[in-house]
mmCIF file of N, CA and C in Angstrom:
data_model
loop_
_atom_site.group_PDB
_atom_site.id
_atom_site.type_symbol
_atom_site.label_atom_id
_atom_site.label_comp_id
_atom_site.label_asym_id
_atom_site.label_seq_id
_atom_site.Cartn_x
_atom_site.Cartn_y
_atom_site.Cartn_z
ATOM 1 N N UNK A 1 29.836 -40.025 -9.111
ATOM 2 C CA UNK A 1 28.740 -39.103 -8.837
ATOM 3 C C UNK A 1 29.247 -37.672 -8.948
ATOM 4 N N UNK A 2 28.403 -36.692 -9.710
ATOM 5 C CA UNK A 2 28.965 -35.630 -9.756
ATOM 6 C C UNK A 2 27.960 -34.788 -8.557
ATOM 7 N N UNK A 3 28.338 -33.461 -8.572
ATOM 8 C CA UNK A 3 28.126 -32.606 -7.322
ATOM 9 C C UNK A 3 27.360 -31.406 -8.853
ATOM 10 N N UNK A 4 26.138 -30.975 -7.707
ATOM 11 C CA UNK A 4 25.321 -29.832 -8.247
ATOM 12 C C UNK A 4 26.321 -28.580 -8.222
ATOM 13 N N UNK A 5 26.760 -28.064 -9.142
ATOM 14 C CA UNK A 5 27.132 -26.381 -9.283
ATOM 15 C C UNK A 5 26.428 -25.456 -8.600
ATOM 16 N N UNK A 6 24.987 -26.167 -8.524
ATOM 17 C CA UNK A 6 24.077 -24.933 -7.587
ATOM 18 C C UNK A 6 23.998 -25.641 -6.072
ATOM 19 N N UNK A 7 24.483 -25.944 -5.871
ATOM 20 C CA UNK A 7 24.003 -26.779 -4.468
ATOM 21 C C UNK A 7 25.517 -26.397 -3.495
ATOM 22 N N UNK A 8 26.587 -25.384 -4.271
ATOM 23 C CA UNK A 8 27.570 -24.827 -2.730
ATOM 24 C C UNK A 8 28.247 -26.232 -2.875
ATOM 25 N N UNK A 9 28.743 -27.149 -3.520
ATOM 26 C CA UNK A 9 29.671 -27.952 -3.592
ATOM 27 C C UNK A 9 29.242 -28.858 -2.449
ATOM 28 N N UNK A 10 27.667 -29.223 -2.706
ATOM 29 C CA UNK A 10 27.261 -30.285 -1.640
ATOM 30 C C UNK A 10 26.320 -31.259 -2.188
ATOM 31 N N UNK A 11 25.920 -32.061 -1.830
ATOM 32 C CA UNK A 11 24.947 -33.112 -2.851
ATOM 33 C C UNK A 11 23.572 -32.485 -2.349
ATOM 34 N N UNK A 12 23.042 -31.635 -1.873
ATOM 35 C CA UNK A 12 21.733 -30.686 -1.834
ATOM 36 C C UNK A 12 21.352 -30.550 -3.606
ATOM 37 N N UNK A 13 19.883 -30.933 -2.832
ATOM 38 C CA UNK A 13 19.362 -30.738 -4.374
ATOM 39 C C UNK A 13 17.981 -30.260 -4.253
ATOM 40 N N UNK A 14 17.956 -29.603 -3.113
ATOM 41 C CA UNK A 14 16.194 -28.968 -2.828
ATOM 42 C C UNK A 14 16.661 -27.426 -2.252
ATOM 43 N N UNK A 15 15.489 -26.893 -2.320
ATOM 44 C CA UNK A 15 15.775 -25.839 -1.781
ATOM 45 C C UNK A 15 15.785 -25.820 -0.427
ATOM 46 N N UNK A 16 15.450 -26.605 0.301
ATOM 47 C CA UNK A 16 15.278 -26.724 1.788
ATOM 48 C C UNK A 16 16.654 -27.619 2.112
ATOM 49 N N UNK A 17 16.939 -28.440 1.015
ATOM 50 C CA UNK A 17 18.294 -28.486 1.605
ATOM 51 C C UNK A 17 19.493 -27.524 1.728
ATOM 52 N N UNK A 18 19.853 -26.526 0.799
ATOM 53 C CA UNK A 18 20.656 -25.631 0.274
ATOM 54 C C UNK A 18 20.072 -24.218 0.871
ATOM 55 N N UNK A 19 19.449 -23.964 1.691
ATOM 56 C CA UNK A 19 18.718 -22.888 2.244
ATOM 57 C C UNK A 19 19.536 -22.609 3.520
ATOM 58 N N UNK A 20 20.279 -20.983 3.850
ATOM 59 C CA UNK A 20 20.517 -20.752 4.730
ATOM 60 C C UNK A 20 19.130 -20.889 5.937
ATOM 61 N N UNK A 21 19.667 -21.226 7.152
ATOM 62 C CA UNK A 21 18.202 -21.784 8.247
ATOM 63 C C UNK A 21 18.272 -20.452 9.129
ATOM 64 N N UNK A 22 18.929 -19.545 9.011
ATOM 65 C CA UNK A 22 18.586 -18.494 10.288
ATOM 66 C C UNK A 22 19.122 -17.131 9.408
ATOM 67 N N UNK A 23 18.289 -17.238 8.375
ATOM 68 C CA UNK A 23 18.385 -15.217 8.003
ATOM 69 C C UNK A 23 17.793 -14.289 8.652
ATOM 70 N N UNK A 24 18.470 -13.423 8.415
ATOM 71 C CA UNK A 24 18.408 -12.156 9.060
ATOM 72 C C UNK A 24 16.877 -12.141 8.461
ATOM 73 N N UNK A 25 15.995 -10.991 9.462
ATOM 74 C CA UNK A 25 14.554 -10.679 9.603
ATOM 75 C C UNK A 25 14.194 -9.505 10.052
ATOM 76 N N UNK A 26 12.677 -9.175 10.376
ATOM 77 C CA UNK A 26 12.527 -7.996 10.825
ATOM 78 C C UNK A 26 11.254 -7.974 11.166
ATOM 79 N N UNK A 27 10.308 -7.315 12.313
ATOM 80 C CA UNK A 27 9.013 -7.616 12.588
ATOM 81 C C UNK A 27 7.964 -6.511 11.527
ATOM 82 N N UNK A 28 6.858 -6.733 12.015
ATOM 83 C CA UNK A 28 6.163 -5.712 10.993
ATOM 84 C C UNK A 28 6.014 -4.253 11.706
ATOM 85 N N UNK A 29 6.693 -4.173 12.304
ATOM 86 C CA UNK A 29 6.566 -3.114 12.879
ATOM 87 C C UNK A 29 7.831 -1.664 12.368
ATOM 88 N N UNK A 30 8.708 -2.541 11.427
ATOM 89 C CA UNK A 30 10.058 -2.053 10.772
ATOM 90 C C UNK A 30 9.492 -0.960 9.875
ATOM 91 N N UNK A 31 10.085 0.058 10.023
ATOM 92 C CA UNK A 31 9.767 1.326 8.942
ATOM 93 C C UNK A 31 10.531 0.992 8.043
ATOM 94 N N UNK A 32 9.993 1.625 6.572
ATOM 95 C CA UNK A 32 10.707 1.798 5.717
ATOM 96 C C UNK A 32 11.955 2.671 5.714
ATOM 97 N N UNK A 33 12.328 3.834 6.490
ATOM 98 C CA UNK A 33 13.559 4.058 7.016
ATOM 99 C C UNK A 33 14.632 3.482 7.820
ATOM 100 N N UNK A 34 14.214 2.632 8.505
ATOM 101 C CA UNK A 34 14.850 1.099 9.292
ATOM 102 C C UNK A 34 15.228 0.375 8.184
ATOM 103 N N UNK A 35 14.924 -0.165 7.191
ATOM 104 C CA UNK A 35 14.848 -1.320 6.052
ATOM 105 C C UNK A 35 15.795 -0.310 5.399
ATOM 106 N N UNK A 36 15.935 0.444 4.805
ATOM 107 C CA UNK A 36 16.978 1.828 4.503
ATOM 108 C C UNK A 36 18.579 1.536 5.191
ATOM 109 N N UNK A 37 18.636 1.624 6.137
ATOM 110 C CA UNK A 37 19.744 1.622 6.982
ATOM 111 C C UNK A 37 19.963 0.059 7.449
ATOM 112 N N UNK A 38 18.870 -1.081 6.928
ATOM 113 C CA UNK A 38 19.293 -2.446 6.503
ATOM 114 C C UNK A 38 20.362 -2.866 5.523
ATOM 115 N N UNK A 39 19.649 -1.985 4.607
ATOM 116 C CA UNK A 39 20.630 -2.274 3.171
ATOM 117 C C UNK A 39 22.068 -1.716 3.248
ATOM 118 N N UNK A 40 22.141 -0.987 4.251
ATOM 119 C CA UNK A 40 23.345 -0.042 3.791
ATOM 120 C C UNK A 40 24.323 -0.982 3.770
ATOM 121 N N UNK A 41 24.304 -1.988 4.377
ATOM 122 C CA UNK A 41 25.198 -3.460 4.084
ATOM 123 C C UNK A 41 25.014 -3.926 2.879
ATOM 124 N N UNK A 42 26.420 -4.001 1.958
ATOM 125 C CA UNK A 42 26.031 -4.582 0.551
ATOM 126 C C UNK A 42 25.584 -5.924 0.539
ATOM 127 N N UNK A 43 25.807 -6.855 1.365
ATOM 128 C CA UNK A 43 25.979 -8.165 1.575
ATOM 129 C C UNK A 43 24.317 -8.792 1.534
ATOM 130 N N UNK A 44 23.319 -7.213 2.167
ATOM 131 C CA UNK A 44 22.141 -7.583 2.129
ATOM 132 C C UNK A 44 21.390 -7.149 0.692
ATOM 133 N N UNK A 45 20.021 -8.714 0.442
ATOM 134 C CA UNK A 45 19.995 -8.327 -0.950
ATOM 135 C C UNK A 45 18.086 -7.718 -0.793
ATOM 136 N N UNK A 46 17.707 -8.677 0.315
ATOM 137 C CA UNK A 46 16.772 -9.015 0.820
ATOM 138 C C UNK A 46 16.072 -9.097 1.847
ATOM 139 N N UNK A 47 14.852 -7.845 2.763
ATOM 140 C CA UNK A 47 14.573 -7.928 3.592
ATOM 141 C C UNK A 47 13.402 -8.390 3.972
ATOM 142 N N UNK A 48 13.599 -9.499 5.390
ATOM 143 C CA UNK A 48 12.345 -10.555 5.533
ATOM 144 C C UNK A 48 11.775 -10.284 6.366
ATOM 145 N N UNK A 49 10.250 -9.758 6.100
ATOM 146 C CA UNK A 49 9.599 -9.383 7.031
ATOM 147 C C UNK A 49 8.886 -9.996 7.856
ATOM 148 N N UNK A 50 8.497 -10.590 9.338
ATOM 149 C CA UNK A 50 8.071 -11.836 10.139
ATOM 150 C C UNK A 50 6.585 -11.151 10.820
ATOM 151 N N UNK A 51 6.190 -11.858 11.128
ATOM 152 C CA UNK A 51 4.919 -11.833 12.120
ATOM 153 C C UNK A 51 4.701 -12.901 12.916
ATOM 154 N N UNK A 52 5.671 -13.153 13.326
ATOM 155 C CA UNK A 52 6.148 -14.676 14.452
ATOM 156 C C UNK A 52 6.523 -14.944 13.486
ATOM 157 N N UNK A 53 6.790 -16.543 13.685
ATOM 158 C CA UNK A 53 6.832 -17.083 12.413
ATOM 159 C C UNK A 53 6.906 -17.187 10.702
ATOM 160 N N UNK A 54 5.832 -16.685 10.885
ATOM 161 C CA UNK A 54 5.169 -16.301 9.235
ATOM 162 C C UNK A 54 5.903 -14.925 8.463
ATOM 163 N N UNK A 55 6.145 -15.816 7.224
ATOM 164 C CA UNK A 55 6.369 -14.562 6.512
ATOM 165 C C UNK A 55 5.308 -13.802 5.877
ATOM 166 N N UNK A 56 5.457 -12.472 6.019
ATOM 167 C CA UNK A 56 4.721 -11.711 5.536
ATOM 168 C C UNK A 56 4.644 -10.842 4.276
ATOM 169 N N UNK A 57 6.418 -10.344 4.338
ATOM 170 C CA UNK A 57 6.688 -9.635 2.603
ATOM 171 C C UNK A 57 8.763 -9.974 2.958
ATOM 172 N N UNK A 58 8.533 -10.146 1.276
ATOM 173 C CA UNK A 58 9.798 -9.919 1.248
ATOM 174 C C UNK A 58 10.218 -8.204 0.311
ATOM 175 N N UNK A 59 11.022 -7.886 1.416
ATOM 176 C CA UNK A 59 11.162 -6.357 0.565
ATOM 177 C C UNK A 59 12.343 -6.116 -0.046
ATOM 178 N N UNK A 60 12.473 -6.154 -1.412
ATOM 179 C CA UNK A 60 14.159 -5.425 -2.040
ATOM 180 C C UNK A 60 13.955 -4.329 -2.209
ATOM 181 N N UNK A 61 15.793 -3.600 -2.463
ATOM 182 C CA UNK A 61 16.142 -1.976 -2.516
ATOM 183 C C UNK A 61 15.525 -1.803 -3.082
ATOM 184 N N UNK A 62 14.596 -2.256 -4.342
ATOM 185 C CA UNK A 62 14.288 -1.263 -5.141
ATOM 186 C C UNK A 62 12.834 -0.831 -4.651
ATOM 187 N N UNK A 63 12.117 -1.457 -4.032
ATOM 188 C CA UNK A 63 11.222 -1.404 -3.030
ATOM 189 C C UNK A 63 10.933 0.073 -2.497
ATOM 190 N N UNK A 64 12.037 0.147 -2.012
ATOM 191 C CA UNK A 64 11.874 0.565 -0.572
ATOM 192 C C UNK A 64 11.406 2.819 -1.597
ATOM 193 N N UNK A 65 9.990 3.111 -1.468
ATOM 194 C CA UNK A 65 10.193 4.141 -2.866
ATOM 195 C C UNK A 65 9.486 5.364 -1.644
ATOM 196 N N UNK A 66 9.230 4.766 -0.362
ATOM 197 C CA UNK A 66 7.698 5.222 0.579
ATOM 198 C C UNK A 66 8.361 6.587 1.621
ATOM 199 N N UNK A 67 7.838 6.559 2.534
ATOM 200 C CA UNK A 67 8.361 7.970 3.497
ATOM 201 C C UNK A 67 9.056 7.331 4.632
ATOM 202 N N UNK A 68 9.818 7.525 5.369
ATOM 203 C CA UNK A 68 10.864 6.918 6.126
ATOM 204 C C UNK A 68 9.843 6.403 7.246
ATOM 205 N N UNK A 69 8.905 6.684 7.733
ATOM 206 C CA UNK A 69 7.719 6.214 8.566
ATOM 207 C C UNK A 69 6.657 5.087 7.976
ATOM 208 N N UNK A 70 6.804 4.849 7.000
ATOM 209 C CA UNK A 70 6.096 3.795 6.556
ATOM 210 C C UNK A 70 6.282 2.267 6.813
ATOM 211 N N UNK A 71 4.885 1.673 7.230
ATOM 212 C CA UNK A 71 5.420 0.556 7.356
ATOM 213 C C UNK A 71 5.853 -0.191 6.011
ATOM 214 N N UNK A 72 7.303 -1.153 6.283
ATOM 215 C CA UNK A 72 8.079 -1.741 5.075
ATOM 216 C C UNK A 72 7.332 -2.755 4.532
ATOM 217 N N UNK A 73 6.560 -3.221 5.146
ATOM 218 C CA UNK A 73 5.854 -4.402 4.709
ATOM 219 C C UNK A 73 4.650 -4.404 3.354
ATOM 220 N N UNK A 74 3.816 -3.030 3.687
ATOM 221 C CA UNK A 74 3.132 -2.240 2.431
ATOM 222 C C UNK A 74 4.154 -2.504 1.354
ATOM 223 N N UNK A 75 5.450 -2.232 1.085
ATOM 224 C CA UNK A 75 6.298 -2.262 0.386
ATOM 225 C C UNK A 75 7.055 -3.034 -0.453
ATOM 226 N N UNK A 76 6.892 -4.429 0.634
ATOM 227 C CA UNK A 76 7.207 -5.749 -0.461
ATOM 228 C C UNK A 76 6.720 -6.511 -1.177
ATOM 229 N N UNK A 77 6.781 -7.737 -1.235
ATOM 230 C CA UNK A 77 5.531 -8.925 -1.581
ATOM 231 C C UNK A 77 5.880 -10.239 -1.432
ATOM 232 N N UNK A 78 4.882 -11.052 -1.966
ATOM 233 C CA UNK A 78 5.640 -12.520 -1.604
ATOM 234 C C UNK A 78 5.789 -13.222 -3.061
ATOM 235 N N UNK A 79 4.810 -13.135 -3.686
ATOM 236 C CA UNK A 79 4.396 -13.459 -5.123
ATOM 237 C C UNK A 79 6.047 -13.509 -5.993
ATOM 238 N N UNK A 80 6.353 -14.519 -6.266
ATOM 239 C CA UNK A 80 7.699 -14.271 -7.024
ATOM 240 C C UNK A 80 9.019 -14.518 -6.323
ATOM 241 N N UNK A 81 8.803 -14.436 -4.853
ATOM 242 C CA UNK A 81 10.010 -14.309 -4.168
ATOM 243 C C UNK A 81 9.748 -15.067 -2.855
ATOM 244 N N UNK A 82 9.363 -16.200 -3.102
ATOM 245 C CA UNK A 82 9.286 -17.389 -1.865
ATOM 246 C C UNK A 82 9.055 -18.832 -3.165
ATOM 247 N N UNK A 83 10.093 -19.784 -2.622
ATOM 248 C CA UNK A 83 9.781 -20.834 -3.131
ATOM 249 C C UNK A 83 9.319 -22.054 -2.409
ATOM 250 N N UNK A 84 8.997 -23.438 -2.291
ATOM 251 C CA UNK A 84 8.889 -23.928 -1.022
ATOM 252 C C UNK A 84 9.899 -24.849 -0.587
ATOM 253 N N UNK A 85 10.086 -25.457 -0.037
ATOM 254 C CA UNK A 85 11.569 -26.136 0.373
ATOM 255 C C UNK A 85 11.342 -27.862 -0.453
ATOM 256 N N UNK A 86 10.490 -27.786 -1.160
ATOM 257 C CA UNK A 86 10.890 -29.098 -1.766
ATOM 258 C C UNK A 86 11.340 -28.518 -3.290
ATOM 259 N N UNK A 87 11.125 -27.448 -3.497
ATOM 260 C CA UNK A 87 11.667 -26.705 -5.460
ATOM 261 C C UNK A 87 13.334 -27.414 -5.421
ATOM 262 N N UNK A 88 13.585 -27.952 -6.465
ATOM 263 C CA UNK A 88 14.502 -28.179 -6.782
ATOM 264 C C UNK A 88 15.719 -27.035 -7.055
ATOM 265 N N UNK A 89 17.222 -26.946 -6.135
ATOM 266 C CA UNK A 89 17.517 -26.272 -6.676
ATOM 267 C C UNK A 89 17.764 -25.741 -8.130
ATOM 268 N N UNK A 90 17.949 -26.884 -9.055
ATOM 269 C CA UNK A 90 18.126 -26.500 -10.559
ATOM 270 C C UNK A 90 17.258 -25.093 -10.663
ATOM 271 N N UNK A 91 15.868 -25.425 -10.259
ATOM 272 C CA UNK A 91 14.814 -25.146 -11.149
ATOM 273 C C UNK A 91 14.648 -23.610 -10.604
ATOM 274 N N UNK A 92 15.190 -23.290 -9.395
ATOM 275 C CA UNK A 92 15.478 -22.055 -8.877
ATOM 276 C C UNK A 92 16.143 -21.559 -9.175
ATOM 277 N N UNK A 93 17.764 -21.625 -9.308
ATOM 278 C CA UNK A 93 18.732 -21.245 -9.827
ATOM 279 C C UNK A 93 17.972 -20.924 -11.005
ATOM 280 N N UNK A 94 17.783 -21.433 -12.158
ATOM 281 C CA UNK A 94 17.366 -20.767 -13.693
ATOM 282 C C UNK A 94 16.510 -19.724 -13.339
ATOM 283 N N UNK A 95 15.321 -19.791 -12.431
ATOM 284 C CA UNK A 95 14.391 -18.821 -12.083
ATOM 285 C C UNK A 95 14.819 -17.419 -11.988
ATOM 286 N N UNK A 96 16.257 -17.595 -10.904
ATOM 287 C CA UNK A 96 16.347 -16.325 -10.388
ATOM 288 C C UNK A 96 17.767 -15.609 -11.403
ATOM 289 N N UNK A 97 18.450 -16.625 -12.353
ATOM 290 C CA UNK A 97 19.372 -16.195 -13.116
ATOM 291 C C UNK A 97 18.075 -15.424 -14.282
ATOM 292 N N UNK A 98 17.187 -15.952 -14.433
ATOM 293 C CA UNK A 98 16.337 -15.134 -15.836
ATOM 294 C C UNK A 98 15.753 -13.359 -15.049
ATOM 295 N N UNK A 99 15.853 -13.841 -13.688
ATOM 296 C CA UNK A 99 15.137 -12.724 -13.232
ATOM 297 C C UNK A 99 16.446 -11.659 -12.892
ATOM 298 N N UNK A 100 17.245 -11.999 -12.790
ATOM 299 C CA UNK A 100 18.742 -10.986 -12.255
ATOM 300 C C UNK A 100 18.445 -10.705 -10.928
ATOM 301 N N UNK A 101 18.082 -12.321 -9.794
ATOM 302 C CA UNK A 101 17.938 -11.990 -8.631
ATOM 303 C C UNK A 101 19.057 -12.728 -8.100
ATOM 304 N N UNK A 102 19.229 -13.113 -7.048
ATOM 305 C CA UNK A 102 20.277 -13.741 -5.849
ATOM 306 C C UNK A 102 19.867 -14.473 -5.075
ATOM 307 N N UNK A 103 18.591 -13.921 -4.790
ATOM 308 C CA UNK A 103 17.458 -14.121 -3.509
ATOM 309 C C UNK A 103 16.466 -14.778 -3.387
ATOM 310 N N UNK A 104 15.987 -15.360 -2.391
ATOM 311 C CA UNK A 104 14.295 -15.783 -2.339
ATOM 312 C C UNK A 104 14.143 -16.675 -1.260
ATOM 313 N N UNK A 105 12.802 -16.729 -0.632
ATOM 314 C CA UNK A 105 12.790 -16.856 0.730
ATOM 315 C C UNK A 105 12.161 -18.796 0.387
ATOM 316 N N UNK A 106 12.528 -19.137 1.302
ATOM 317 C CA UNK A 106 11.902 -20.502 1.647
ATOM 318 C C UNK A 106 10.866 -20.739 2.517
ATOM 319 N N UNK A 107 9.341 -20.848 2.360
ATOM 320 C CA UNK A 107 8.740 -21.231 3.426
ATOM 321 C C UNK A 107 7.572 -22.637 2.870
ATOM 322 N N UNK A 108 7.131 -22.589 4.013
ATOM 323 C CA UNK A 108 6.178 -24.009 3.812
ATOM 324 C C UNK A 108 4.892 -23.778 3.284
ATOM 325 N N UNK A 109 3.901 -24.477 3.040
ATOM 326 C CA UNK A 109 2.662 -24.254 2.906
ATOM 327 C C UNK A 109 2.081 -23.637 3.292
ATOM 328 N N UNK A 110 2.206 -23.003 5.118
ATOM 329 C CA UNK A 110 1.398 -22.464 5.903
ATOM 330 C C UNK A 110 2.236 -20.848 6.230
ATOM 331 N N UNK A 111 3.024 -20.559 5.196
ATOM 332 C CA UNK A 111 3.684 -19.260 5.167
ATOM 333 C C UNK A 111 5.143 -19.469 6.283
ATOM 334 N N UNK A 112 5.023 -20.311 7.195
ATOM 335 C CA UNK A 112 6.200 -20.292 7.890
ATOM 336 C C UNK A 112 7.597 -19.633 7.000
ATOM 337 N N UNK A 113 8.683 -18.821 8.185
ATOM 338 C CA UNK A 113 9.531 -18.696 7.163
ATOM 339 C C UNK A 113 10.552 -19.800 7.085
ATOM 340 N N UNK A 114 10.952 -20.473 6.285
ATOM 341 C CA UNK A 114 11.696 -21.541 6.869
ATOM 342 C C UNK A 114 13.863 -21.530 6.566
ATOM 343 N N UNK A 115 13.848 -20.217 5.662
ATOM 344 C CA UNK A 115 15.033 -19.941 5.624
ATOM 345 C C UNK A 115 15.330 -19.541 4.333
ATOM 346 N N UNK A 116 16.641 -19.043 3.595
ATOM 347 C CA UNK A 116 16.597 -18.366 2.323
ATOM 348 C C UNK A 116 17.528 -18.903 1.513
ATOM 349 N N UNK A 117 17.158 -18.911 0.521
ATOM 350 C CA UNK A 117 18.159 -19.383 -0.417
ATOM 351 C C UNK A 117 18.514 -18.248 -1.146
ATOM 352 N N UNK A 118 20.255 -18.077 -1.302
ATOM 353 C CA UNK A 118 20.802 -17.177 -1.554
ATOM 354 C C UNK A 118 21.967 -17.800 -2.468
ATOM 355 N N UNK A 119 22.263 -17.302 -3.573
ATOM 356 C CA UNK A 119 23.407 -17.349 -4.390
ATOM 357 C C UNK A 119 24.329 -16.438 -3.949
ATOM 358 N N UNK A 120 25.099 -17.296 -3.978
ATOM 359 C CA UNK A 120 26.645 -16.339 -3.910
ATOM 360 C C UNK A 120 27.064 -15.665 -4.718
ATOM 361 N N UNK A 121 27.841 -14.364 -4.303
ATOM 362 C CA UNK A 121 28.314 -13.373 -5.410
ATOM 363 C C UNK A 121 28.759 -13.900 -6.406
ATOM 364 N N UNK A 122 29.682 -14.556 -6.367
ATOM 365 C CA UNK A 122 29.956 -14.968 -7.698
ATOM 366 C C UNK A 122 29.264 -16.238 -8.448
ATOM 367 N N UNK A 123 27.977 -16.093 -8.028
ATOM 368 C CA UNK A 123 26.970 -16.885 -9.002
ATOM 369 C C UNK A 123 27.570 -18.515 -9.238
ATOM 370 N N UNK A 124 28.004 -18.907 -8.397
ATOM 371 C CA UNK A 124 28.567 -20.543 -8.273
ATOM 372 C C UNK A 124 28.271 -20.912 -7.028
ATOM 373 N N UNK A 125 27.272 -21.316 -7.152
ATOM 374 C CA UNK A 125 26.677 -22.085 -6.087
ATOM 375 C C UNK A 125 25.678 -21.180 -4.801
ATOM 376 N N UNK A 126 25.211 -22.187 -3.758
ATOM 377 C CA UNK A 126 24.290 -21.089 -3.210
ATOM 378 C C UNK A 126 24.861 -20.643 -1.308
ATOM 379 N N UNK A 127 24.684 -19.940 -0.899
ATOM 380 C CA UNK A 127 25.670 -19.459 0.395
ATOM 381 C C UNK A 127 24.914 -20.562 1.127
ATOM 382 N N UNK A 128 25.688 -20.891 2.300
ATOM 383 C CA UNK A 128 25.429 -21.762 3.343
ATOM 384 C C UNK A 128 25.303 -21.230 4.589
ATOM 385 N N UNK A 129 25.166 -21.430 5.751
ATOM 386 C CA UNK A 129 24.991 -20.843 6.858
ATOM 387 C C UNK A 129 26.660 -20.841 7.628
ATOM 388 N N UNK A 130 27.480 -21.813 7.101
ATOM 389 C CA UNK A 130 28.993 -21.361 7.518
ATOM 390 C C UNK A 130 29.704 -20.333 7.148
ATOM 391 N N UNK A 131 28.955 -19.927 5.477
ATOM 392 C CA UNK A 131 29.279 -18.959 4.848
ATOM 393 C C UNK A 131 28.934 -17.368 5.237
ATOM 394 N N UNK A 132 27.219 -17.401 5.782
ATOM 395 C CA UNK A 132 27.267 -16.020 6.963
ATOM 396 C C UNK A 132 28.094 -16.229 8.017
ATOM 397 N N UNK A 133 27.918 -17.182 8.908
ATOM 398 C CA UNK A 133 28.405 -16.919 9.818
ATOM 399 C C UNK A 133 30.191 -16.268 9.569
ATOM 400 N N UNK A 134 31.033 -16.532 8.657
ATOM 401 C CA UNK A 134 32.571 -16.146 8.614
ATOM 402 C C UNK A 134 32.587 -14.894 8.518
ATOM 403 N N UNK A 135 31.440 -14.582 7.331
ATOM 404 C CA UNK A 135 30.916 -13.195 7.447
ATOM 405 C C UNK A 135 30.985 -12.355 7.979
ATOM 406 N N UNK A 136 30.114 -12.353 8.884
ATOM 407 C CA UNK A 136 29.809 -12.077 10.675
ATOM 408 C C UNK A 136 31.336 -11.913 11.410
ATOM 409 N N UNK A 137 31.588 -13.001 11.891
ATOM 410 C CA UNK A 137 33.213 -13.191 12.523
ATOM 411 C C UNK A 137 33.896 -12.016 11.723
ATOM 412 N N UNK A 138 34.133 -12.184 10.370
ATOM 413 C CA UNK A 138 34.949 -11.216 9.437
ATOM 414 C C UNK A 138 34.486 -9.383 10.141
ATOM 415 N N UNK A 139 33.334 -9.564 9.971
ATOM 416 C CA UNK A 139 32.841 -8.247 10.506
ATOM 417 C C UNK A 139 33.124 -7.867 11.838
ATOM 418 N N UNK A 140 33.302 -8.991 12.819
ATOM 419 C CA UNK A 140 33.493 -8.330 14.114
ATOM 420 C C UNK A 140 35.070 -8.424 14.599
ATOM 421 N N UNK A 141 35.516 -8.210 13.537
ATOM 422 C CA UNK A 141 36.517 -8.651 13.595
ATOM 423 C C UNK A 141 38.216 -6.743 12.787
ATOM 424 N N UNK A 142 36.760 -6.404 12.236
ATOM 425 C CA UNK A 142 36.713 -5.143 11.804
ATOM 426 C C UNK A 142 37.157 -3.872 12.689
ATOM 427 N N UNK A 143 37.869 -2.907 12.694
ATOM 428 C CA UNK A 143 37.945 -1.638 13.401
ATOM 429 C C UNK A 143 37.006 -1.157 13.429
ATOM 430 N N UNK A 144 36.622 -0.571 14.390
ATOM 431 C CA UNK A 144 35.363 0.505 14.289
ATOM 432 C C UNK A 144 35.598 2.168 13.714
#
């Protein structure tokens, strides 16, 4: 049996399997100057905007064009950049390699957000949730 190239060196073959389960988020109440000082982390590609549960927009840098008081959510969209957790990874991976993305959110039928699927920098395979978390550790782990 061979192992998916897109699936993070795991037998995942959906997007709901291969989907980090606890990305980073933000309520709708986030200015577009907040979402600004999101990105300033390279690591982030993609900001997810919530309303409980539900996703509402997903916003990238290039997005972000409005007055530092604006709400961020005017700013994103969903159209293009949510898949649902049964898409096959294959069929994502090609999606977001034609588009020159990284990113895209996972939710269900009823908008829930249900987690993100993210390619790794070096475009082999997709990040896992052990993979933020070292991240994280790596970061706090940092001088101030």
């Amino acid at each position: 049996m061979t192992t998916d190239p897109c699936a993070g060196g795991s037998a995942a073959r959906t997007a709901g399997e291969a989907m980090v389960r606890a990305p980073k988020t933000c309520g709708v109440g986030t200015t577009t100057g907040q979402a600004r000082a999101f990105f300033a982390d390279d690591h982030v590609h993609a900001l997810l905007v919530v309303d409980g549960v539900r996703l509402v927009a997903v916003v990238e840098r290039d997005d972000l064009a409005g007055p530092d008081q604006q709400p961020v959510e005017e700013l994103g969209r969903l159209e293009g950049r949510t898949v649902p957790p049964s898409e096959p990874v294959q069929v994502v991976a090609a999606r977001l390699r034609a588009e020159g993305r990284r990113r895209t959110a996972v939710v269900d039928d009823t908008g829930r957000l249900l987690g993100l699927l993210c390619f790794k920098r070096s475009g082999r395979g997709f990040c896992t949730d052990a993979d933020v978390a070292a991240r994280a550790a790596d970061r706090d782990l940092l001088p101030a």
